[in-house]
Short mmCIF file of N, CA, C and O in Angstrom, two decimals:
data_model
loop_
_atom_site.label_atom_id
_atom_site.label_comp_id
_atom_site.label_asym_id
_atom_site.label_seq_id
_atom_site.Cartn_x
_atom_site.Cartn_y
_atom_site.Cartn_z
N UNK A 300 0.82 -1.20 0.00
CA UNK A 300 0.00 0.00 0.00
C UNK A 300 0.87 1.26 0.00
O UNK A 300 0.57 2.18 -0.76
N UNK A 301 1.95 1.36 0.83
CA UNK A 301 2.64 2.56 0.47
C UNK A 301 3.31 2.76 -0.32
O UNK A 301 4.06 3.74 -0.26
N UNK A 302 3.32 1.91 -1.40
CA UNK A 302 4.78 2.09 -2.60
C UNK A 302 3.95 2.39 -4.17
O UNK A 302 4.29 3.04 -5.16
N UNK A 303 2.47 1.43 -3.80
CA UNK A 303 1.75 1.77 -4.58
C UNK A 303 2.06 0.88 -5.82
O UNK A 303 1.55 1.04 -6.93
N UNK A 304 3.12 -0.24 -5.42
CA UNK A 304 3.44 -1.18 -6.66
C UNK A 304 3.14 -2.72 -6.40
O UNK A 304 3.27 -3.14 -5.25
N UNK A 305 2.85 -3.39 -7.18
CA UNK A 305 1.95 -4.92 -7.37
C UNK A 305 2.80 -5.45 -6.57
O UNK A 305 4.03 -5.33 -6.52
N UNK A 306 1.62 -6.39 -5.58
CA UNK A 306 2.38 -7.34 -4.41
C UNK A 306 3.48 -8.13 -5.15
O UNK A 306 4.65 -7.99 -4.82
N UNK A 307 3.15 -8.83 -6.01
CA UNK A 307 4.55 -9.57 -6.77
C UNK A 307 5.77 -8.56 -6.82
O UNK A 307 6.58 -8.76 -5.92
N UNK A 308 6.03 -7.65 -7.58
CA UNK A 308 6.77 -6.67 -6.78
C UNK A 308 7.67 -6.63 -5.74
O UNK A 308 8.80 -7.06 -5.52
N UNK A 309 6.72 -5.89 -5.09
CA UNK A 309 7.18 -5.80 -3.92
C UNK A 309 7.57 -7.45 -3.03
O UNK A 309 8.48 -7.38 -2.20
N UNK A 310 7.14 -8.35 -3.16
CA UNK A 310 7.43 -9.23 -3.10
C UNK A 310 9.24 -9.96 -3.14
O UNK A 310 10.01 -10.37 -2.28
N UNK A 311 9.30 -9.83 -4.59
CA UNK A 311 10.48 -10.21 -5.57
C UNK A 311 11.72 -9.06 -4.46
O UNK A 311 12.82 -9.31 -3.96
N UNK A 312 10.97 -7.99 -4.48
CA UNK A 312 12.23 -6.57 -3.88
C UNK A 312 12.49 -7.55 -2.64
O UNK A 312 13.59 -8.08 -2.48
N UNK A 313 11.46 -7.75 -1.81
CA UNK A 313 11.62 -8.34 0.06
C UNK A 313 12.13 -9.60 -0.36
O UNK A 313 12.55 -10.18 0.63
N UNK A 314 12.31 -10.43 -1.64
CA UNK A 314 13.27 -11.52 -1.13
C UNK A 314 14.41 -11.15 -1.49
O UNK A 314 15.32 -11.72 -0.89
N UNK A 315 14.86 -10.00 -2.67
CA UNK A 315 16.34 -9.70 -2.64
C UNK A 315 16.86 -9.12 -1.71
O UNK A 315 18.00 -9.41 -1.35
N UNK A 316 15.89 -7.86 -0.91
CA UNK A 316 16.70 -7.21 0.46
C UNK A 316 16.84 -8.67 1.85
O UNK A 316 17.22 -8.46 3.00
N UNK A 317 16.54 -9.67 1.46
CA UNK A 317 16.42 -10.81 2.45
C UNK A 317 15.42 -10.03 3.56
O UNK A 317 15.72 -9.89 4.74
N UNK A 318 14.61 -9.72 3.16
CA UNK A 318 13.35 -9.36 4.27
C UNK A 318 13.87 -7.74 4.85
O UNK A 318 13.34 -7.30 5.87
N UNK A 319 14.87 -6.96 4.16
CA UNK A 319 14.59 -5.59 5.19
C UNK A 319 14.07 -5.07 4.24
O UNK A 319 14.58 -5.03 3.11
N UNK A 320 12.70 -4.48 4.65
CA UNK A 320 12.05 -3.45 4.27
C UNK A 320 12.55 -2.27 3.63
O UNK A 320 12.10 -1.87 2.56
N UNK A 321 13.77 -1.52 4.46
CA UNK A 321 14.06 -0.48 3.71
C UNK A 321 15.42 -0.66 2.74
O UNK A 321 16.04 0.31 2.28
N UNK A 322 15.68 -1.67 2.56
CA UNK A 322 16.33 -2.22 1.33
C UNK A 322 15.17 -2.39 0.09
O UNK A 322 15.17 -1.81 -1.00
N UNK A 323 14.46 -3.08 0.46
CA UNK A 323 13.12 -3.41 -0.32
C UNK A 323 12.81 -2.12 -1.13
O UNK A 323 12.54 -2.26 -2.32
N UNK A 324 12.83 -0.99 -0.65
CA UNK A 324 11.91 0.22 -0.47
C UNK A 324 12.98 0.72 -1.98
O UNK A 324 12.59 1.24 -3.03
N UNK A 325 14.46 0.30 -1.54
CA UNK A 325 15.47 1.03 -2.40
C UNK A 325 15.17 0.40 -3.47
O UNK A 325 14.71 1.04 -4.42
N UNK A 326 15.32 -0.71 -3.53
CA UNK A 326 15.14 -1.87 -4.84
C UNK A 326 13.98 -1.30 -5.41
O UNK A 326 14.22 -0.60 -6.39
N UNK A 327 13.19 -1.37 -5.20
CA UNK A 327 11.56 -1.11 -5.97
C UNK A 327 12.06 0.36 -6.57
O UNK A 327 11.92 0.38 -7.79
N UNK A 328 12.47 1.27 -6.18
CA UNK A 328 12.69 3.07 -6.46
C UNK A 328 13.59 2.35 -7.27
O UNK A 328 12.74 1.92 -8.05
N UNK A 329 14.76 1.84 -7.73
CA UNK A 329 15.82 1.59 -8.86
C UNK A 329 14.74 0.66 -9.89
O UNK A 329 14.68 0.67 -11.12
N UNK A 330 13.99 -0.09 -8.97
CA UNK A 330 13.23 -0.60 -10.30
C UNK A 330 12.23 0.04 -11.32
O UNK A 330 11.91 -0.30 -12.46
N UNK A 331 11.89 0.96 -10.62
CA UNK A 331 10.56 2.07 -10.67
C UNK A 331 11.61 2.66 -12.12
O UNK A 331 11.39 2.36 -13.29
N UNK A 332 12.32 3.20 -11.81
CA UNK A 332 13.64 4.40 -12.80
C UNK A 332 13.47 3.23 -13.73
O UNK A 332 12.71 3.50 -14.66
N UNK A 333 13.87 2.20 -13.75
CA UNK A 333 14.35 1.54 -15.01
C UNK A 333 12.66 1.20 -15.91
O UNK A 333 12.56 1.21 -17.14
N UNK A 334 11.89 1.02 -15.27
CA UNK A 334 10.64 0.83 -15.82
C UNK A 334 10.34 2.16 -16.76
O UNK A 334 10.34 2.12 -17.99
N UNK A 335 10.05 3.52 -15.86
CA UNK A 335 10.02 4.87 -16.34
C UNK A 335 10.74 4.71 -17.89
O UNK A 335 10.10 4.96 -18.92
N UNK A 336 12.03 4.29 -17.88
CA UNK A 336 13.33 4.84 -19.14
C UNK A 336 12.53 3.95 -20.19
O UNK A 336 12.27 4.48 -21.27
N UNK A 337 12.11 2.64 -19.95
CA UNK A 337 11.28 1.71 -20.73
C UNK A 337 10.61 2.06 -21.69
O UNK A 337 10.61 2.01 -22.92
N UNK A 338 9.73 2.64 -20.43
CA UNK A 338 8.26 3.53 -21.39
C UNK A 338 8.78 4.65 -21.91
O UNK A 338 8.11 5.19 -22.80
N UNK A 339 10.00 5.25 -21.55
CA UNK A 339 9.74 6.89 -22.26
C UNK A 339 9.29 6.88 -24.08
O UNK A 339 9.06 7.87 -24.77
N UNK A 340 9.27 5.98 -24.34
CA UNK A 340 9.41 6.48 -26.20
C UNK A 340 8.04 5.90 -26.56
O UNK A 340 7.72 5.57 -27.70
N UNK A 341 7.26 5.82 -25.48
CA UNK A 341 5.52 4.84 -25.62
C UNK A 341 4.73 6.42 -26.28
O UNK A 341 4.84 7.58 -25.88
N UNK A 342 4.00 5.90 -27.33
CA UNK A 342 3.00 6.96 -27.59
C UNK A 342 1.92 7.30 -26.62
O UNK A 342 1.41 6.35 -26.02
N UNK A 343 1.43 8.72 -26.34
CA UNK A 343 0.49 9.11 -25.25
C UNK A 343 -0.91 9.58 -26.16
O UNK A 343 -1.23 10.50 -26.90
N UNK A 344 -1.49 8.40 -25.63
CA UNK A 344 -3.02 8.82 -26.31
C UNK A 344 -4.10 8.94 -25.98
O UNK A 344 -4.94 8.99 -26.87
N UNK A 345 -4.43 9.01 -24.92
CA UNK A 345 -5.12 9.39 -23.84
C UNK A 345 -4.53 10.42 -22.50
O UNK A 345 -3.54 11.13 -22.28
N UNK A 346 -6.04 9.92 -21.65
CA UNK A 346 -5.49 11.11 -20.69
C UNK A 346 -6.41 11.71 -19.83
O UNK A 346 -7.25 10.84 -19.60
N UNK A 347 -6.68 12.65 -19.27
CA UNK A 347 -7.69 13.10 -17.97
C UNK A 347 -7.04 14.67 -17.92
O UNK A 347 -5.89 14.99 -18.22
N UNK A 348 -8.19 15.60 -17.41
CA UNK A 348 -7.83 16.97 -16.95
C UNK A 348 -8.18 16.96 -15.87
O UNK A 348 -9.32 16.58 -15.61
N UNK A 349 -7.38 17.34 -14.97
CA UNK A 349 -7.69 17.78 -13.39
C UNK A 349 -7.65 18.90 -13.03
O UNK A 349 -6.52 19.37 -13.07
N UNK A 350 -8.54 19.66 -12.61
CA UNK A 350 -8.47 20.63 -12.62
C UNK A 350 -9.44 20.95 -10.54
O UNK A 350 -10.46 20.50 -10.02
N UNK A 351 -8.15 22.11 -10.02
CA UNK A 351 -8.41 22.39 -8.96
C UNK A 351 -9.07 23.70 -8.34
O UNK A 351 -8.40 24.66 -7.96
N UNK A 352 -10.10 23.66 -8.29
CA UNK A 352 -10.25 25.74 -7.38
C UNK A 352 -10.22 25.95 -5.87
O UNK A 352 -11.18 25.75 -5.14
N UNK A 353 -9.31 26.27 -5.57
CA UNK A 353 -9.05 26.84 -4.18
C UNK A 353 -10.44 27.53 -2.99
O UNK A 353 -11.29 28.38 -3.26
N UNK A 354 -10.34 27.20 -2.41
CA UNK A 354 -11.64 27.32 -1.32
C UNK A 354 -11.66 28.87 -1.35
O UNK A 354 -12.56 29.41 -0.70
N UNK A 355 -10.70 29.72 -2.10
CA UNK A 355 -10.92 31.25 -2.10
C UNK A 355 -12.18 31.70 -2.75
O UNK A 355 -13.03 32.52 -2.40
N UNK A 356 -12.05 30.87 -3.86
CA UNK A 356 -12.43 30.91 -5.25
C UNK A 356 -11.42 32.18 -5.52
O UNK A 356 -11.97 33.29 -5.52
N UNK A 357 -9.96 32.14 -5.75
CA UNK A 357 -9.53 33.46 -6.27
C UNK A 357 -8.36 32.72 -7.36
O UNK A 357 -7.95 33.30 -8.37
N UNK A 358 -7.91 31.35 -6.94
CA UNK A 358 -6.92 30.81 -7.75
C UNK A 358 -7.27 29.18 -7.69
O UNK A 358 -7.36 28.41 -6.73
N UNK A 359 -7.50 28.95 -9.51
CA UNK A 359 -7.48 28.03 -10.19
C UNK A 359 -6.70 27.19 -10.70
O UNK A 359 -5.61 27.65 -11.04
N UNK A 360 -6.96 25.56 -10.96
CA UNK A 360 -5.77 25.68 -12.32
C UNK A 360 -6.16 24.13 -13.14
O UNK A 360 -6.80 23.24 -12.58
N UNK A 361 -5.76 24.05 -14.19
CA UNK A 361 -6.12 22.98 -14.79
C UNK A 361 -4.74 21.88 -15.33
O UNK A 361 -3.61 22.35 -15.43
N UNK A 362 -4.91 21.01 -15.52
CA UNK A 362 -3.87 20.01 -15.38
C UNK A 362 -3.91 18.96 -16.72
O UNK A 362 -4.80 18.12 -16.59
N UNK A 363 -3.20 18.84 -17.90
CA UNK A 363 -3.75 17.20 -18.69
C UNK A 363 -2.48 16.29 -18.41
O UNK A 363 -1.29 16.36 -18.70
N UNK A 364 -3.52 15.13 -17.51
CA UNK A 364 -2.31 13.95 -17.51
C UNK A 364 -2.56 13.71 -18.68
O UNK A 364 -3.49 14.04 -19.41
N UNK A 365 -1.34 12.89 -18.89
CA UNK A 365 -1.26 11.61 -20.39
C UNK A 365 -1.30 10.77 -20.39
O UNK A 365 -0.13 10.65 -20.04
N UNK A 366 -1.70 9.56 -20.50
CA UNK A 366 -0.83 8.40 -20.25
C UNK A 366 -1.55 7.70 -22.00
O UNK A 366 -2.01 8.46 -22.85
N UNK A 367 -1.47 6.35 -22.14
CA UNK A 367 -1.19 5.59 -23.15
C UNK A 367 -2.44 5.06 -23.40
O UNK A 367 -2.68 5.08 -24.61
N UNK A 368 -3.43 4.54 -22.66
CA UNK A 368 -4.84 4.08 -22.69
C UNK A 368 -5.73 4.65 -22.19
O UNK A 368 -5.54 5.24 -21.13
N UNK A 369 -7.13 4.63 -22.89
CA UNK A 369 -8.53 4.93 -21.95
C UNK A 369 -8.32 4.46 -20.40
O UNK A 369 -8.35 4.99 -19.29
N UNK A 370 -8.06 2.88 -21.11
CA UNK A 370 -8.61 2.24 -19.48
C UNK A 370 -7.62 3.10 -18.07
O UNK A 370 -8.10 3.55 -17.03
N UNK A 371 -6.13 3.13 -18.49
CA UNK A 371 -5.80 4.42 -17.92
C UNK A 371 -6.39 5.58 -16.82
O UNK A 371 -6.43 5.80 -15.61
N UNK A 372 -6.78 6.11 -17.97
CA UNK A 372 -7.48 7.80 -18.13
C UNK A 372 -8.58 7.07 -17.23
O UNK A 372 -9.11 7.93 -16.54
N UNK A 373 -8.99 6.10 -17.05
CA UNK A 373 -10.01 6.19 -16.00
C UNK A 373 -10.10 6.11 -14.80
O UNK A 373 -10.72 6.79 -13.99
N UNK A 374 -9.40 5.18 -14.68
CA UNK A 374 -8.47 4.94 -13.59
C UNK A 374 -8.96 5.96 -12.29
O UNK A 374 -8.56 7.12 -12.20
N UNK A 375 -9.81 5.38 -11.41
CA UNK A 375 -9.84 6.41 -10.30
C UNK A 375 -8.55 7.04 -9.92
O UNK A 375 -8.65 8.26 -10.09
N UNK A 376 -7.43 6.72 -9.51
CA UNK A 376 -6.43 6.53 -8.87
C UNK A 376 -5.64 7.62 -9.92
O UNK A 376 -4.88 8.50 -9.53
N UNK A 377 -5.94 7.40 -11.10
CA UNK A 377 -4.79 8.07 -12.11
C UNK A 377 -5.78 9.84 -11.96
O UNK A 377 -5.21 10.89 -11.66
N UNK A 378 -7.26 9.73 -12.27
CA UNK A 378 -7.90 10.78 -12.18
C UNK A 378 -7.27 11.44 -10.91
O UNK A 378 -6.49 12.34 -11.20
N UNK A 379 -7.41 11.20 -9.53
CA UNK A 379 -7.11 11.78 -8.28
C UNK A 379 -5.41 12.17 -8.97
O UNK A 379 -5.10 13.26 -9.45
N UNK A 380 -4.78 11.33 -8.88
CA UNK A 380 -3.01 11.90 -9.12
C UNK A 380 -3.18 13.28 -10.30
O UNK A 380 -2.29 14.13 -10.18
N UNK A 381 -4.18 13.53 -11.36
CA UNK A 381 -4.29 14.64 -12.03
C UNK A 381 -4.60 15.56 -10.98
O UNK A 381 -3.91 16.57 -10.93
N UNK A 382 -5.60 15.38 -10.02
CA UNK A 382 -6.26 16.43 -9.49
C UNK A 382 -5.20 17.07 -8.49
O UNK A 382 -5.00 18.28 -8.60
N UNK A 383 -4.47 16.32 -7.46
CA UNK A 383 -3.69 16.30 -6.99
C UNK A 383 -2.20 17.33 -7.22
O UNK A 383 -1.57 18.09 -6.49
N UNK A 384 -2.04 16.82 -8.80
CA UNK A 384 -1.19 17.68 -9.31
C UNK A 384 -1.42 19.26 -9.85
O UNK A 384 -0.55 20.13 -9.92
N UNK A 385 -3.24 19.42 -10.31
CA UNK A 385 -3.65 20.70 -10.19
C UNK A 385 -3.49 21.11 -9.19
O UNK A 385 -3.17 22.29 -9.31
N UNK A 386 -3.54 20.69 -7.78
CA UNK A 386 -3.57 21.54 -6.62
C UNK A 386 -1.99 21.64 -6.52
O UNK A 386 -1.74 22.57 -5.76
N UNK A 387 -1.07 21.18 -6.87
CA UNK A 387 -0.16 21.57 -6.84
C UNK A 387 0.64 23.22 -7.76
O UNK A 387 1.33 24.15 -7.36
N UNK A 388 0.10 22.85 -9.04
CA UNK A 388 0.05 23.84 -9.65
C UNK A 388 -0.37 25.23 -8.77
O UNK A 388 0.38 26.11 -8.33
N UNK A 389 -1.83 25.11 -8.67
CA UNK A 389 -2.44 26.29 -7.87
C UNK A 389 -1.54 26.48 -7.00
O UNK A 389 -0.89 27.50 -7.21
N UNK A 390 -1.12 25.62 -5.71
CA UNK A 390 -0.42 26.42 -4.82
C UNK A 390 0.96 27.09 -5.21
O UNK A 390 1.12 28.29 -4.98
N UNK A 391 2.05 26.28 -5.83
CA UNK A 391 2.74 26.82 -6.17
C UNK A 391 3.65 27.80 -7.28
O UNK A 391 4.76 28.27 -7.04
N UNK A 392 2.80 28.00 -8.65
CA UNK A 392 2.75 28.67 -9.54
C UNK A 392 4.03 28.21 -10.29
O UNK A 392 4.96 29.01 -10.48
N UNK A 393 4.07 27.12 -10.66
CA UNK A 393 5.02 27.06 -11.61
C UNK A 393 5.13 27.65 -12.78
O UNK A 393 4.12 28.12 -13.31
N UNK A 394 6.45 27.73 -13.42
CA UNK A 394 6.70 28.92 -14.80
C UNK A 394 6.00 27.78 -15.82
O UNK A 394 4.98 27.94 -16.50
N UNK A 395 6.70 26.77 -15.75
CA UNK A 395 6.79 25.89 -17.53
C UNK A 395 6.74 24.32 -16.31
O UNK A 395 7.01 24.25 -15.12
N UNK A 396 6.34 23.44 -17.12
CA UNK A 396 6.42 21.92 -16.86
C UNK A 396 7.22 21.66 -16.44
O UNK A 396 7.00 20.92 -15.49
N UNK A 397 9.04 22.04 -16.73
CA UNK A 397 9.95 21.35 -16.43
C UNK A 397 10.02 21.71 -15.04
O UNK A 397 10.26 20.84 -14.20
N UNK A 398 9.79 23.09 -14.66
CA UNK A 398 9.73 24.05 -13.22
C UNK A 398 8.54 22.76 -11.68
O UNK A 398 8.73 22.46 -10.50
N UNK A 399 7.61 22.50 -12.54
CA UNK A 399 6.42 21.56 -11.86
C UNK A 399 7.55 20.42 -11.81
O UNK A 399 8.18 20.59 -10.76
N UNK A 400 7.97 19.53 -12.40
CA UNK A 400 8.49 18.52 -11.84
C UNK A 400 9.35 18.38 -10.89
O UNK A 400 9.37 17.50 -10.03
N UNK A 401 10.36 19.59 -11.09
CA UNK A 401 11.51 19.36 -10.22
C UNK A 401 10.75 20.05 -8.48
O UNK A 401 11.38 20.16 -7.43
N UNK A 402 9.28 20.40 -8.70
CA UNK A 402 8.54 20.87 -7.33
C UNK A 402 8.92 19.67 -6.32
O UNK A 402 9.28 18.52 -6.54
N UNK A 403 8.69 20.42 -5.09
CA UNK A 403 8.80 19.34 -3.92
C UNK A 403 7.20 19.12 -4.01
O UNK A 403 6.60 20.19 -4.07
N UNK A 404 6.49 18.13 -4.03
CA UNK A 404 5.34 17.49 -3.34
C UNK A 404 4.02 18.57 -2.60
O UNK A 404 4.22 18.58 -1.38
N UNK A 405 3.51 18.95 -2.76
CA UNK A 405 2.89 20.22 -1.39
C UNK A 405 1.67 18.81 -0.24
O UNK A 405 1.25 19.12 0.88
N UNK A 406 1.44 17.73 -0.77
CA UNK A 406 1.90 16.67 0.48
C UNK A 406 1.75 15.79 0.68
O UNK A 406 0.87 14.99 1.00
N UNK A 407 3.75 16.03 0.28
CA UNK A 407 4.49 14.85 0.52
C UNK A 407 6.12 15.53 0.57
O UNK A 407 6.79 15.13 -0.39
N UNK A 408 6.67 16.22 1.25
CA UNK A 408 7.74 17.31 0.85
C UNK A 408 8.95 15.91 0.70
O UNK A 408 10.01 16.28 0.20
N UNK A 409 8.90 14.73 0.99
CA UNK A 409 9.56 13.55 0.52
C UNK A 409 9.89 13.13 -0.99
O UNK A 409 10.76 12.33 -1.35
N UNK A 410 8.95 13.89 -1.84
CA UNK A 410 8.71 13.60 -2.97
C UNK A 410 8.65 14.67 -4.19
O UNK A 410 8.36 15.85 -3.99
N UNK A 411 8.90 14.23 -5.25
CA UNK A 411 8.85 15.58 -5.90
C UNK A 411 8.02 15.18 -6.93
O UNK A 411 8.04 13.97 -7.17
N UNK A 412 7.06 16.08 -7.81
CA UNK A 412 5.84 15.89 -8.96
C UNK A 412 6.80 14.67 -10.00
O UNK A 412 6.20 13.73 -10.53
N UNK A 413 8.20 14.86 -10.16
CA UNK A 413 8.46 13.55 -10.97
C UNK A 413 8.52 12.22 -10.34
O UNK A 413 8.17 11.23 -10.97
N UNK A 414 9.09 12.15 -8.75
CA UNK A 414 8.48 10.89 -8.61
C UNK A 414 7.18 10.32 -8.41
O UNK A 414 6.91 9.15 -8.11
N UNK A 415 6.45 11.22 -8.58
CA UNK A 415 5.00 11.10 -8.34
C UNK A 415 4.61 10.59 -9.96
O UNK A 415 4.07 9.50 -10.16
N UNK A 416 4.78 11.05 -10.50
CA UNK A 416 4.49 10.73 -12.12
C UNK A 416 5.43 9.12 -12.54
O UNK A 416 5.07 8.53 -13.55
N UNK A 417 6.63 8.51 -11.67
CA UNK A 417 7.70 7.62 -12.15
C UNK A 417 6.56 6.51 -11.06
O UNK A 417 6.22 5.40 -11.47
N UNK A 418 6.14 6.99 -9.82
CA UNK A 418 5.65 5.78 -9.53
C UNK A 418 4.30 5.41 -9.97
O UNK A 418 3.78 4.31 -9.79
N UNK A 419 3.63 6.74 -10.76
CA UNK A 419 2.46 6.20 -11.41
C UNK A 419 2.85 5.90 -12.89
O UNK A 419 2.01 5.88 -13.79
N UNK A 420 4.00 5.71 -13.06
CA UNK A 420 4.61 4.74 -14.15
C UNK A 420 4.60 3.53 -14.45
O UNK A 420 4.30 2.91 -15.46
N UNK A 421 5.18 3.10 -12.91
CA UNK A 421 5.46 1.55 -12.11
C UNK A 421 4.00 1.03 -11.94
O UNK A 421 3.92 0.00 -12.60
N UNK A 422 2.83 1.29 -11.34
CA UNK A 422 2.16 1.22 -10.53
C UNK A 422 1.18 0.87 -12.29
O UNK A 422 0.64 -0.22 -12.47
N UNK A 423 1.14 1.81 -13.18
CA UNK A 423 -0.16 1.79 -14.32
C UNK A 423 0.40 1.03 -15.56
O UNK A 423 -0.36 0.81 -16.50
N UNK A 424 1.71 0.62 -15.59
CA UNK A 424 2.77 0.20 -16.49
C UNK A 424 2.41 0.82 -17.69
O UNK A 424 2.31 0.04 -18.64
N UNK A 425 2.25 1.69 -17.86
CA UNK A 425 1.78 2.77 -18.39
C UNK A 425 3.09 4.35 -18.83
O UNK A 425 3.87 4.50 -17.89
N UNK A 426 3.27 5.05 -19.63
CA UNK A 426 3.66 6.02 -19.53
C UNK A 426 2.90 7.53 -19.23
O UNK A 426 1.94 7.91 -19.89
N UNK A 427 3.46 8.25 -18.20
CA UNK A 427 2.46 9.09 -17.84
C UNK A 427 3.43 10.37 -18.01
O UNK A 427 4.66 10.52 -18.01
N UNK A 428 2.11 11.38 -18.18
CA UNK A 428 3.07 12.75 -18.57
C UNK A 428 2.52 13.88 -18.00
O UNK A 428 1.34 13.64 -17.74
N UNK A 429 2.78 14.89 -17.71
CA UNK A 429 1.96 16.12 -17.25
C UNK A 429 2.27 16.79 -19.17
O UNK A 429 3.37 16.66 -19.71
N UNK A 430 1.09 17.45 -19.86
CA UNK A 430 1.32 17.74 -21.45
C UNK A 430 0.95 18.94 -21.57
O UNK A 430 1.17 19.47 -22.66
N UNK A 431 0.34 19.64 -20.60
CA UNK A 431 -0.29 20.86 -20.14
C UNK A 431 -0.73 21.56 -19.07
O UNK A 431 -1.42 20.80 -18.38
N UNK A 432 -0.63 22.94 -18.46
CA UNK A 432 -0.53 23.46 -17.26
C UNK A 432 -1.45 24.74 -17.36
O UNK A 432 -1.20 25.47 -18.32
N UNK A 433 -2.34 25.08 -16.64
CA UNK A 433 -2.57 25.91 -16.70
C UNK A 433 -3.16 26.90 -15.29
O UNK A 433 -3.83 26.28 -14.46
N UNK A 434 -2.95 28.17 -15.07
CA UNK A 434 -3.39 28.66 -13.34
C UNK A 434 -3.96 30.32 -14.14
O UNK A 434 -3.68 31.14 -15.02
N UNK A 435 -4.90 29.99 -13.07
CA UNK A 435 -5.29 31.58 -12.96
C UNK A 435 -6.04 31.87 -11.70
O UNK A 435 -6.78 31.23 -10.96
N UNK A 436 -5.45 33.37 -11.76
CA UNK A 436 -5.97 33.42 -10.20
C UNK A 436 -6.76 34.94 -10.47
O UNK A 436 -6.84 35.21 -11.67
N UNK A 437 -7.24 35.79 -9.72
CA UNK A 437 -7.58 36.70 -9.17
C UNK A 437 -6.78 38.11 -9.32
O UNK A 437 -7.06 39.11 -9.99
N UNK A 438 -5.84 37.88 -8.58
CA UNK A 438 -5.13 38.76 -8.22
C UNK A 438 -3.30 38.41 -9.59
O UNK A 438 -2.32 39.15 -9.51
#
């Protein structure tokens, strides 16, 4: 549940760390990267907009994940990680896409919007993308 990757998986990681967990934890994150590099050259043909408005109502923002299939794009789990990432947008106003990835998490300050996108890589075996950004606020 916290890694967010298939019991087999995680599994395979806990018999190479011989049962420590946070060996396990490392293995799966090196496996996660090599999966990500896999998919990078997968066509994105689908996808979901998430889009967040702030309890001000003064700042908005809209979000298109990508990933490779409908079944995907439906994906409760993949929908929430769009929405998720609009609220990230909103709070922190990134310039351009590349600016959003290298963000810390707003929560998870453990994490940054690209590993958030690498483990819903692992997790949808899927390639996923942020392809568009958009905020507006008020002021």
């Amino acid at each position: 549940d916290e890694t967010g990757v298939s019991v087999m998986q995680c599994k395979r990681a806990l018999e190479e760390a011989d049962g420590d967990v946070e060996k396990a934890r490392v293995i799966l994150r090196t496996y996660g990267g090599d999966v990500v590099a896999k998919k990078a050259d997968r066509t994105l043909g689908a996808g979901t907009i998430g889009a967040y408005v702030h309890t001000t109502n003064a700042v908005a923002s809209l979000v298109v994940l990508s990933c490779e299939t409908d079944f995907v794009a439906k994906n409760e789990a993949f929908i929430a990680l769009a929405r998720d990432i609009a609220m990230q947008v909103a709070a922190m106003n990134p310039e351009m896409t590349e600016d959003l990835l290298t963000q810390q998490f707003i929560k998870d300050e453990h994490k940054t919007v690209q590993m958030l996108l690498d483990e819903a890589t692992q997790k949808f075996g899927e390639r996923i993308t942020v392809t568009a950004m958009s905020r507006l606020s008020v002021k």
